JSON list of N, CA and C in Angstrom, two decimals:
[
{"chain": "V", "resi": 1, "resn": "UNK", "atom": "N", "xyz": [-60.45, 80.94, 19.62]},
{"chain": "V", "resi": 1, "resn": "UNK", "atom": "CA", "xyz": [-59.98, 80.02, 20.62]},
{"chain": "V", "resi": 1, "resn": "UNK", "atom": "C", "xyz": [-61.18, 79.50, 21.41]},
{"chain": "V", "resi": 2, "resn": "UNK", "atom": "N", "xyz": [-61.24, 78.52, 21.63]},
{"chain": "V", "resi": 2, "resn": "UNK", "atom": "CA", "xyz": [-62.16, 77.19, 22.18]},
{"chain": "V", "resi": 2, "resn": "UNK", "atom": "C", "xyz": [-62.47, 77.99, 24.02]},
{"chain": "V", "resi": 3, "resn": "UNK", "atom": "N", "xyz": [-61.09, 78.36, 24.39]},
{"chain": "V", "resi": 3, "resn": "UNK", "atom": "CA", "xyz": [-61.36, 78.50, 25.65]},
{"chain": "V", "resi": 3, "resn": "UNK", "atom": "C", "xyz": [-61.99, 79.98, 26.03]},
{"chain": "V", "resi": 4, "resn": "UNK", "atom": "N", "xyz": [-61.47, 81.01, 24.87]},
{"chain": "V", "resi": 4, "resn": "UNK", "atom": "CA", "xyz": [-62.23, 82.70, 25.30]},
{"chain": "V", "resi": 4, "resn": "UNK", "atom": "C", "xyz": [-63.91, 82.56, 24.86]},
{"chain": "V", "resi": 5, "resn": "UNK", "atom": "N", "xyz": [-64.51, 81.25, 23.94]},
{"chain": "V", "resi": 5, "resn": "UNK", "atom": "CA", "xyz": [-65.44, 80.99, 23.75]},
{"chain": "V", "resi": 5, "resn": "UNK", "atom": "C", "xyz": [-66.25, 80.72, 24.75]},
{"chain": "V", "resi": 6, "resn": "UNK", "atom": "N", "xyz": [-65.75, 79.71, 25.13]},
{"chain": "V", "resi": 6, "resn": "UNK", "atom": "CA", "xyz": [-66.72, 79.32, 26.54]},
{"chain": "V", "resi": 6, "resn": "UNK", "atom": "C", "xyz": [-66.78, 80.13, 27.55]},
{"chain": "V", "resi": 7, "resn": "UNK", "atom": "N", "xyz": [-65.40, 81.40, 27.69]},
{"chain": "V", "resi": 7, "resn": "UNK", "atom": "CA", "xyz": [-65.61, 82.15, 28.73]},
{"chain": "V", "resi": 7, "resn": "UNK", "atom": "C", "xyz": [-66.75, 83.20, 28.03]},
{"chain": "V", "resi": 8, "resn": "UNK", "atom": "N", "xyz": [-66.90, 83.45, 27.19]},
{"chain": "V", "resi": 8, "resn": "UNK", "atom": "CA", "xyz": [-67.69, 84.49, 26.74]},
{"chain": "V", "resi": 8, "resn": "UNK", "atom": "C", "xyz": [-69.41, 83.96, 27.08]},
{"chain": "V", "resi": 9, "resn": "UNK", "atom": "N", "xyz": [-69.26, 83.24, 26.38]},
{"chain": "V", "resi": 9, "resn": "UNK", "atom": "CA", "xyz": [-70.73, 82.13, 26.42]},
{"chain": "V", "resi": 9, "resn": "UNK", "atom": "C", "xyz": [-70.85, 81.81, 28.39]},
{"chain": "V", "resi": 10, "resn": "UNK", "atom": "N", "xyz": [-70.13, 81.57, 29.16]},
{"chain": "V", "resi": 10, "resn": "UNK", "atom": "CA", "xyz": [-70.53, 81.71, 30.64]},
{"chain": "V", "resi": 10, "resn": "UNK", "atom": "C", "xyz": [-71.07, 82.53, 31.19]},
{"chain": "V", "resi": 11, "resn": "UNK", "atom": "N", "xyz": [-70.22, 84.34, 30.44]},
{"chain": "V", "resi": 11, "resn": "UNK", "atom": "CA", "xyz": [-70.20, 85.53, 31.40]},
{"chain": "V", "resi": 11, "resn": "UNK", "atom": "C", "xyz": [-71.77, 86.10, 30.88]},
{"chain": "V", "resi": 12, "resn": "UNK", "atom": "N", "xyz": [-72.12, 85.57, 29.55]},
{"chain": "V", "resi": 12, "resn": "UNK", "atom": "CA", "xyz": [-73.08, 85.92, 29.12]},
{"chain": "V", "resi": 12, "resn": "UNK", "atom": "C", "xyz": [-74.52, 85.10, 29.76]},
{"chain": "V", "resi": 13, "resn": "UNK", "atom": "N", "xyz": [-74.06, 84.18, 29.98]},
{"chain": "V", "resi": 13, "resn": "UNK", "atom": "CA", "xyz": [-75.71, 83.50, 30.90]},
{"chain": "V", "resi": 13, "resn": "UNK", "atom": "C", "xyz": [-75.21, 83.79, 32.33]},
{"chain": "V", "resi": 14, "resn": "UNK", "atom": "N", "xyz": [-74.35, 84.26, 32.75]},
{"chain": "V", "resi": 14, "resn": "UNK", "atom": "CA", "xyz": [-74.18, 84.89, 33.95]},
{"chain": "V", "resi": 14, "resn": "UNK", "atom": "C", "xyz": [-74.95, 85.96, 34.29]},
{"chain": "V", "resi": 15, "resn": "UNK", "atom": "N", "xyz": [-75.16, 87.02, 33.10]},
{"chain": "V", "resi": 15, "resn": "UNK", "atom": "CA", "xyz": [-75.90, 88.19, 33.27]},
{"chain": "V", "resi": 15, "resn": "UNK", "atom": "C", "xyz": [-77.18, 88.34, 32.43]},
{"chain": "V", "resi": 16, "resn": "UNK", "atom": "N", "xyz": [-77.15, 87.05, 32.43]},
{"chain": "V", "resi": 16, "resn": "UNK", "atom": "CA", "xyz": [-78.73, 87.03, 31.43]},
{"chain": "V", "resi": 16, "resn": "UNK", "atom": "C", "xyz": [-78.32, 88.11, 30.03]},
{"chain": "V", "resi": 17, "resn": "UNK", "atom": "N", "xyz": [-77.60, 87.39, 29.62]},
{"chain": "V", "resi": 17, "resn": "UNK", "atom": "CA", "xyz": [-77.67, 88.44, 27.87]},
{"chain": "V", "resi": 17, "resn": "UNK", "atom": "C", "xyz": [-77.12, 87.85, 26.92]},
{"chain": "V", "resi": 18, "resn": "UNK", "atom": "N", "xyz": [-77.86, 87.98, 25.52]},
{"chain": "V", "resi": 18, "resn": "UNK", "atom": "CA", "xyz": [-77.72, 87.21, 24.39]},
{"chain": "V", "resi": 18, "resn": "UNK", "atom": "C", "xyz": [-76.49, 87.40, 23.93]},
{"chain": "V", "resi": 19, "resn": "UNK", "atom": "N", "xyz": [-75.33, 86.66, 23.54]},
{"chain": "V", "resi": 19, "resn": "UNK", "atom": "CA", "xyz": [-74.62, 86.51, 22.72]},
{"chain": "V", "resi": 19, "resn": "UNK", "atom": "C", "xyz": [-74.55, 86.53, 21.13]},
{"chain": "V", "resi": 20, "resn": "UNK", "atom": "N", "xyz": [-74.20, 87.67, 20.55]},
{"chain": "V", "resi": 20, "resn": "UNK", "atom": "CA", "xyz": [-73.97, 87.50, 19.17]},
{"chain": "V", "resi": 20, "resn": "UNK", "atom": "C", "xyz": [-72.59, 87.07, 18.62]},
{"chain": "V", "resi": 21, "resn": "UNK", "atom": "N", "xyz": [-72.92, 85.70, 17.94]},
{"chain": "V", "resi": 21, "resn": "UNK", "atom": "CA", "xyz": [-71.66, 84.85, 17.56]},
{"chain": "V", "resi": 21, "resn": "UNK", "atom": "C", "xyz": [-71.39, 85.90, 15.71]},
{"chain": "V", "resi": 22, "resn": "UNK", "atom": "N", "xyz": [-70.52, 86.30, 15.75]},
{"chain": "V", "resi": 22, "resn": "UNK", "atom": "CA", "xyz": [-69.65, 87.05, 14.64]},
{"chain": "V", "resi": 22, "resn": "UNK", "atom": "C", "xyz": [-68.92, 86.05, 13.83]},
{"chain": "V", "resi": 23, "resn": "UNK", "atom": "N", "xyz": [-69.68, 85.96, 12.48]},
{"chain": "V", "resi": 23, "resn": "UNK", "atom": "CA", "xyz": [-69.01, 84.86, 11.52]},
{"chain": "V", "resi": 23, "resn": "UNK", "atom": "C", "xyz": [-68.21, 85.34, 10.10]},
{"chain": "V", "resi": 24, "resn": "UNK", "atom": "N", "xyz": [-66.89, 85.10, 10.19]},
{"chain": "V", "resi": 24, "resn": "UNK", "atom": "CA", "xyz": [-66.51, 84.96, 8.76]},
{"chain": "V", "resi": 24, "resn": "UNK", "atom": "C", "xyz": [-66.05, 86.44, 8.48]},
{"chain": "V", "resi": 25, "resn": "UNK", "atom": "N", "xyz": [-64.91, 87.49, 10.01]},
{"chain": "V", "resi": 25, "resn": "UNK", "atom": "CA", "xyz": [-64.73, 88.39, 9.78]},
{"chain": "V", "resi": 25, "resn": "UNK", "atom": "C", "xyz": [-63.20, 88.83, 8.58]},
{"chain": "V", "resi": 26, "resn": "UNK", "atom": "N", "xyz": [-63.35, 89.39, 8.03]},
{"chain": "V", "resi": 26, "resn": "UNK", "atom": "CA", "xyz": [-61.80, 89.57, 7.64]},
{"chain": "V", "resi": 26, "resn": "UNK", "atom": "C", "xyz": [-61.10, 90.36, 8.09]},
{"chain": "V", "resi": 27, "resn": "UNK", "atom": "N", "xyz": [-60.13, 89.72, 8.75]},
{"chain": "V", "resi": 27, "resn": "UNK", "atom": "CA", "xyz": [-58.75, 90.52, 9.37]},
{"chain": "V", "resi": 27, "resn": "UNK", "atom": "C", "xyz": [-57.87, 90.69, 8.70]},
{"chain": "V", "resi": 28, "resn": "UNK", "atom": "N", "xyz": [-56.63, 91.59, 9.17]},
{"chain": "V", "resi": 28, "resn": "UNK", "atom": "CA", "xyz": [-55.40, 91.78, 9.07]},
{"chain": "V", "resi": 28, "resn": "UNK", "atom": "C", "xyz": [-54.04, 91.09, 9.52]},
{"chain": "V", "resi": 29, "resn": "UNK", "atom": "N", "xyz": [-53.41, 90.96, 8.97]},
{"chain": "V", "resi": 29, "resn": "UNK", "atom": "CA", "xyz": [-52.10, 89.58, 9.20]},
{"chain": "V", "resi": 29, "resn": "UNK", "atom": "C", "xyz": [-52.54, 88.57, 9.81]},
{"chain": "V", "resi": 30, "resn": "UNK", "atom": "N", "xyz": [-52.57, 88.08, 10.91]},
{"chain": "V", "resi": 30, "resn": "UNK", "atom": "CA", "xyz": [-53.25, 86.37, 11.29]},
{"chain": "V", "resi": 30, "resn": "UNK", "atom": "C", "xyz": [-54.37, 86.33, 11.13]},
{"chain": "V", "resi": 31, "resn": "UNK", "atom": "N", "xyz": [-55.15, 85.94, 10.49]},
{"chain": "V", "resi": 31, "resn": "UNK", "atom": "CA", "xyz": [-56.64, 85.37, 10.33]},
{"chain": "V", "resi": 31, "resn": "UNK", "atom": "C", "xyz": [-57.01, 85.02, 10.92]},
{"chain": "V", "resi": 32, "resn": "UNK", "atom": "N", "xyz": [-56.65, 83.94, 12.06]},
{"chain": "V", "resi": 32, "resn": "UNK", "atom": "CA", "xyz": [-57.11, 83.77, 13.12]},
{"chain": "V", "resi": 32, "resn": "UNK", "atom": "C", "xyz": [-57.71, 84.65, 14.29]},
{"chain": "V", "resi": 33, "resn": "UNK", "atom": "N", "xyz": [-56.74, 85.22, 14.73]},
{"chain": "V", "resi": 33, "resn": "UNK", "atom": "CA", "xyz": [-56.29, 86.39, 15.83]},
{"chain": "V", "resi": 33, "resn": "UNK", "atom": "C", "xyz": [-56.51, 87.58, 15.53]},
{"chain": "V", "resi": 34, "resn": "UNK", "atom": "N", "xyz": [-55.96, 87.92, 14.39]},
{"chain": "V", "resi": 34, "resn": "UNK", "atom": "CA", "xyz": [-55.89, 89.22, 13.89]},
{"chain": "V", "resi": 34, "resn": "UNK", "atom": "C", "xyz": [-57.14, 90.36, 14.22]},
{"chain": "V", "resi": 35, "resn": "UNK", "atom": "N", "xyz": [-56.55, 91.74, 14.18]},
{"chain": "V", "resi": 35, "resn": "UNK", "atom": "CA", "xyz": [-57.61, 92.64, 14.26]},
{"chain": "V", "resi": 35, "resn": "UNK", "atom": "C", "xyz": [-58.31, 92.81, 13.08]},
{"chain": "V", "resi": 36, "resn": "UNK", "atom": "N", "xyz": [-59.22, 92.99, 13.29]},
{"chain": "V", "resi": 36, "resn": "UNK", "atom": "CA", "xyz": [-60.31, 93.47, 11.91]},
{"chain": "V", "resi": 36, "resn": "UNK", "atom": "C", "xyz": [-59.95, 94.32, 10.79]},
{"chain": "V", "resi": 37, "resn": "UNK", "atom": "N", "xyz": [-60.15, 93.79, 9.12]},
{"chain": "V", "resi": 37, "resn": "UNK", "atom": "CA", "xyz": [-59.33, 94.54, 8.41]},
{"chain": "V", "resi": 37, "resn": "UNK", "atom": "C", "xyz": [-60.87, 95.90, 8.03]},
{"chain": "V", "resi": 38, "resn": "UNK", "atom": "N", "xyz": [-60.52, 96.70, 7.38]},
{"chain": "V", "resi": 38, "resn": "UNK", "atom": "CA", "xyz": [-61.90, 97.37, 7.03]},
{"chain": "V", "resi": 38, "resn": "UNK", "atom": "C", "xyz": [-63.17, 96.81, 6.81]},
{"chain": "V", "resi": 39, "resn": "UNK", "atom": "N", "xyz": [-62.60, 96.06, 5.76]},
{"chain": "V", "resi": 39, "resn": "UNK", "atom": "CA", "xyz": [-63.81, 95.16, 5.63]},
{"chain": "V", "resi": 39, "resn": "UNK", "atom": "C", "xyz": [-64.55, 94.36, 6.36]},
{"chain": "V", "resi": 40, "resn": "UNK", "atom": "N", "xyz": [-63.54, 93.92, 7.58]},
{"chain": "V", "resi": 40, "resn": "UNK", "atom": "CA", "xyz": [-63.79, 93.18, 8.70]},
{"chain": "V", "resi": 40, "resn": "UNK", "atom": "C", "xyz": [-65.08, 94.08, 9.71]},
{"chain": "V", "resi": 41, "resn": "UNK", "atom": "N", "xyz": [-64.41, 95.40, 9.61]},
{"chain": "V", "resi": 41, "resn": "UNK", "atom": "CA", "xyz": [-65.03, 95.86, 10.73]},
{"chain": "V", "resi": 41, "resn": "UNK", "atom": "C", "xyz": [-66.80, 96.06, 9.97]},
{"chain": "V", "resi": 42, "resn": "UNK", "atom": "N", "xyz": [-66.61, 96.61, 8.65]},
{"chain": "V", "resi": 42, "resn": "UNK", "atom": "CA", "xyz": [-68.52, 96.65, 7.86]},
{"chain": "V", "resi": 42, "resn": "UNK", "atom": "C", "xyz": [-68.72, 94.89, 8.39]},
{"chain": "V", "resi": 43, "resn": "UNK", "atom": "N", "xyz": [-68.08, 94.56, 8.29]},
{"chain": "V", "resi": 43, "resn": "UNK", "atom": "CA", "xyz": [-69.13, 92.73, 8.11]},
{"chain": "V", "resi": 43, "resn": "UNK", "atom": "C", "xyz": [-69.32, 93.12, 9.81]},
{"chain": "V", "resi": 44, "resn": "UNK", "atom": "N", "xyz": [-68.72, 92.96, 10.28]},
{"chain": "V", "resi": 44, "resn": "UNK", "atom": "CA", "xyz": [-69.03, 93.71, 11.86]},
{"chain": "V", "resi": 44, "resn": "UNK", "atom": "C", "xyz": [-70.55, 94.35, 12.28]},
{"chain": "V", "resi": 45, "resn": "UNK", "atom": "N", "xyz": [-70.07, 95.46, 11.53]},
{"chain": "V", "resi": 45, "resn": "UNK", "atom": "CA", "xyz": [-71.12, 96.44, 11.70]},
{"chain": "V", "resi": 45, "resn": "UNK", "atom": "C", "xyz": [-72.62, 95.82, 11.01]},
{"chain": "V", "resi": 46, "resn": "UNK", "atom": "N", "xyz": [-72.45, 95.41, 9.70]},
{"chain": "V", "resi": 46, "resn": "UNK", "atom": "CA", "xyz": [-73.36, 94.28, 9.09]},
{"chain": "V", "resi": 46, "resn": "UNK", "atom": "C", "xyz": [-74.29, 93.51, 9.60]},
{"chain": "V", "resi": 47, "resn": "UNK", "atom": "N", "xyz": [-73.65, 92.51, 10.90]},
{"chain": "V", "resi": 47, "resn": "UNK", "atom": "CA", "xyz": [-73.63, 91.46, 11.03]},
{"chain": "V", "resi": 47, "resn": "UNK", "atom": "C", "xyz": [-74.87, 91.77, 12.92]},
{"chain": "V", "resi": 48, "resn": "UNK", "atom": "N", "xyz": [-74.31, 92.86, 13.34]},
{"chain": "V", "resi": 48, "resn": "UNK", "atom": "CA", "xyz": [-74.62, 93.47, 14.49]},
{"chain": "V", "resi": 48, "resn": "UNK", "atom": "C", "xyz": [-76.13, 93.93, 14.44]},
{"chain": "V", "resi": 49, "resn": "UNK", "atom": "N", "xyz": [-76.04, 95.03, 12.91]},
{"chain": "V", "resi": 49, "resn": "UNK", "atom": "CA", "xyz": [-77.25, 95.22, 12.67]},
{"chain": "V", "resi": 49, "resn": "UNK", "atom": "C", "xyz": [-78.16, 94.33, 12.06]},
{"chain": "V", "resi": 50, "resn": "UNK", "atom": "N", "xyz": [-77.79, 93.44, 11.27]},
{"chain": "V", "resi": 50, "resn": "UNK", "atom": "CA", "xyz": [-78.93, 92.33, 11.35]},
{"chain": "V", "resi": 50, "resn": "UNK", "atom": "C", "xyz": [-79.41, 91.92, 12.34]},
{"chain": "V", "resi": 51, "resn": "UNK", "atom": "N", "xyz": [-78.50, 91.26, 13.17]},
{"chain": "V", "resi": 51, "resn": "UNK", "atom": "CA", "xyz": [-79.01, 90.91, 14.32]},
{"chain": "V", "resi": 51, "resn": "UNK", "atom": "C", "xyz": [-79.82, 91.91, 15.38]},
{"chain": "V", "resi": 52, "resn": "UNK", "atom": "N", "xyz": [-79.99, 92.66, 15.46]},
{"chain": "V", "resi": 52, "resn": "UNK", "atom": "CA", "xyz": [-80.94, 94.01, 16.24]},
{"chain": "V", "resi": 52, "resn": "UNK", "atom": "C", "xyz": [-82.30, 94.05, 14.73]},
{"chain": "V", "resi": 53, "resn": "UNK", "atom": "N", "xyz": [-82.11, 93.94, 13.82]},
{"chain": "V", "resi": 53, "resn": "UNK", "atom": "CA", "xyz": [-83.33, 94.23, 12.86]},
{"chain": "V", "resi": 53, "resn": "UNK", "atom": "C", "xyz": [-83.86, 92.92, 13.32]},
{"chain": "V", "resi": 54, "resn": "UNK", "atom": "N", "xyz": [-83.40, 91.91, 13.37]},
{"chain": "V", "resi": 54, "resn": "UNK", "atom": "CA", "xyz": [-84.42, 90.59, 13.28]},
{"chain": "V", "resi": 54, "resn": "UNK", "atom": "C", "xyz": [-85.24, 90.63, 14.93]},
{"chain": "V", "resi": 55, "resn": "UNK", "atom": "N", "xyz": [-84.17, 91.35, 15.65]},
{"chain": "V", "resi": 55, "resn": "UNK", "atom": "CA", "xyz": [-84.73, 91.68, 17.47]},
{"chain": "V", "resi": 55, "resn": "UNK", "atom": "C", "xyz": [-86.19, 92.15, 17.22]},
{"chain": "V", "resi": 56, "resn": "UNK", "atom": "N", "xyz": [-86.54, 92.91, 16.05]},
{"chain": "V", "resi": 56, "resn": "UNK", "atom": "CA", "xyz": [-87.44, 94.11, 16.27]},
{"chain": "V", "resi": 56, "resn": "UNK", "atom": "C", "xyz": [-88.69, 93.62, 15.82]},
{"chain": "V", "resi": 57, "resn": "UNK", "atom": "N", "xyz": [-89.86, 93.92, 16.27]},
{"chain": "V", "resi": 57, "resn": "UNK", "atom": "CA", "xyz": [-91.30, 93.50, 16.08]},
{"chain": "V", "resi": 57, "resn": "UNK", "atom": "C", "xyz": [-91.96, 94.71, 15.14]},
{"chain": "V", "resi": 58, "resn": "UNK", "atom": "N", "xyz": [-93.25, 94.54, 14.45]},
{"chain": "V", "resi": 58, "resn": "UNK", "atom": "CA", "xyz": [-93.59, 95.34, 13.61]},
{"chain": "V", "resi": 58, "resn": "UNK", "atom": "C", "xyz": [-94.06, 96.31, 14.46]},
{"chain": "V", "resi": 59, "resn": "UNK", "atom": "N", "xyz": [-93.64, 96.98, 15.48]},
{"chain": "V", "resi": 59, "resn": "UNK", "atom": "CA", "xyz": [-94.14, 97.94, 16.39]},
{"chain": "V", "resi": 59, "resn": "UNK", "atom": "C", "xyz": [-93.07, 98.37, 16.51]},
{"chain": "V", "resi": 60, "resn": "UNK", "atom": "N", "xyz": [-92.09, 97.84, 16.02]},
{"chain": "V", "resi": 60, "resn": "UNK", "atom": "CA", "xyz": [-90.47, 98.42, 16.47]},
{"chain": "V", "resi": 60, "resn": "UNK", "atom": "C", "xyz": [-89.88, 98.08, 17.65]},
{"chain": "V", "resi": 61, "resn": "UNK", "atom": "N", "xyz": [-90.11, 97.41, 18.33]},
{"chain": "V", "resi": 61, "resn": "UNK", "atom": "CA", "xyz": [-90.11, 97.02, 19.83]},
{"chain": "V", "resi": 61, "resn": "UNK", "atom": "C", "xyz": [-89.25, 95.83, 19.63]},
{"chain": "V", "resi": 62, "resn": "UNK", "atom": "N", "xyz": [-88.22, 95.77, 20.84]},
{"chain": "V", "resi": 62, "resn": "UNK", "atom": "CA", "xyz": [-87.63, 94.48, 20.64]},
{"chain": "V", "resi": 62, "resn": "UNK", "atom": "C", "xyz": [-88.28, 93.69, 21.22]},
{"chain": "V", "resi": 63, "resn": "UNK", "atom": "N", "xyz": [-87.73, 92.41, 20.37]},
{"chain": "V", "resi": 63, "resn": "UNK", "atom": "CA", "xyz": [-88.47, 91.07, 20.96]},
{"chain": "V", "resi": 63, "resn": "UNK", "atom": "C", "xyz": [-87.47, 90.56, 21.90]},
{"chain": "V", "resi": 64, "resn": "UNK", "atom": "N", "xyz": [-87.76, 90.19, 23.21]},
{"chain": "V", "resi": 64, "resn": "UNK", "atom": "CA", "xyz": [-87.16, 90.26, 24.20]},
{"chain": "V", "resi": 64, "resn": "UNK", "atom": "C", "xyz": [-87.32, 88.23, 25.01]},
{"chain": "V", "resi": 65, "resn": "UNK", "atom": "N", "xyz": [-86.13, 88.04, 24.66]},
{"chain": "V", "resi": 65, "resn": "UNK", "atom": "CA", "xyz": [-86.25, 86.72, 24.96]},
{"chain": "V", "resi": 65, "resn": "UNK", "atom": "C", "xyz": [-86.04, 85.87, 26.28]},
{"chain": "V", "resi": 66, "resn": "UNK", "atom": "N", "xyz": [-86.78, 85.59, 27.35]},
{"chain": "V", "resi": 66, "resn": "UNK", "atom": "CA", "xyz": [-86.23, 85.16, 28.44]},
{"chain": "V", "resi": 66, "resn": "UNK", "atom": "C", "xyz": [-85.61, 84.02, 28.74]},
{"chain": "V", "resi": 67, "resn": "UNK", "atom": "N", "xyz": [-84.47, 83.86, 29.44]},
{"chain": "V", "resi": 67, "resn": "UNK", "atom": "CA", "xyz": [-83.93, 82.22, 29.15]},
{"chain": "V", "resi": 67, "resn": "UNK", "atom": "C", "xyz": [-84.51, 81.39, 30.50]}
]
C-alpha cells in the first residue's frame, strides 16, 4: 500500500535510518497483504543479509552513511 509506504519512508528519515525496501516476497493466501509463506520468510532473511554484507568494508566495519 502506497500510503504505509510513505509512512515508513517518513518515520525512517525521522530517525535518521536506512530503509530496506523488501522485493518480490512470497506469501500465503493474498499476495498482496498476505503473511510470508516459508519461502517468503528465507527471501526475507536473504534479502536482509545481503543488504548488511554490502554495509560491510574489508575491515568488516560498516559503512555508515550520513544523510
Amino acid at each position: 500500500d502506497e500510503t504505509i509506504d510513505k509512512s515508513v519512508e517518513t518515520i525512517c528519515k525521522h530517525y535518521n535510518i536506512e530503509c530496506i525496501e523488501l522485493q518480490e516476497i512470497d506469501k500465503k493466501g493474498n499476495k498482496k497483504y498476505g503473511h510470508p509463506a516459508v519461502l517468503g520468510m528465507s527471501q526475507i532473511s536473504d534479502q536482509i543479509s545481503n543488504y548488511l554484507s554490502n554495509k560491510l568494508n574489508s575491515d568488516g566495519k560498516m559503512n555508515v552513511r550520513n544523510n
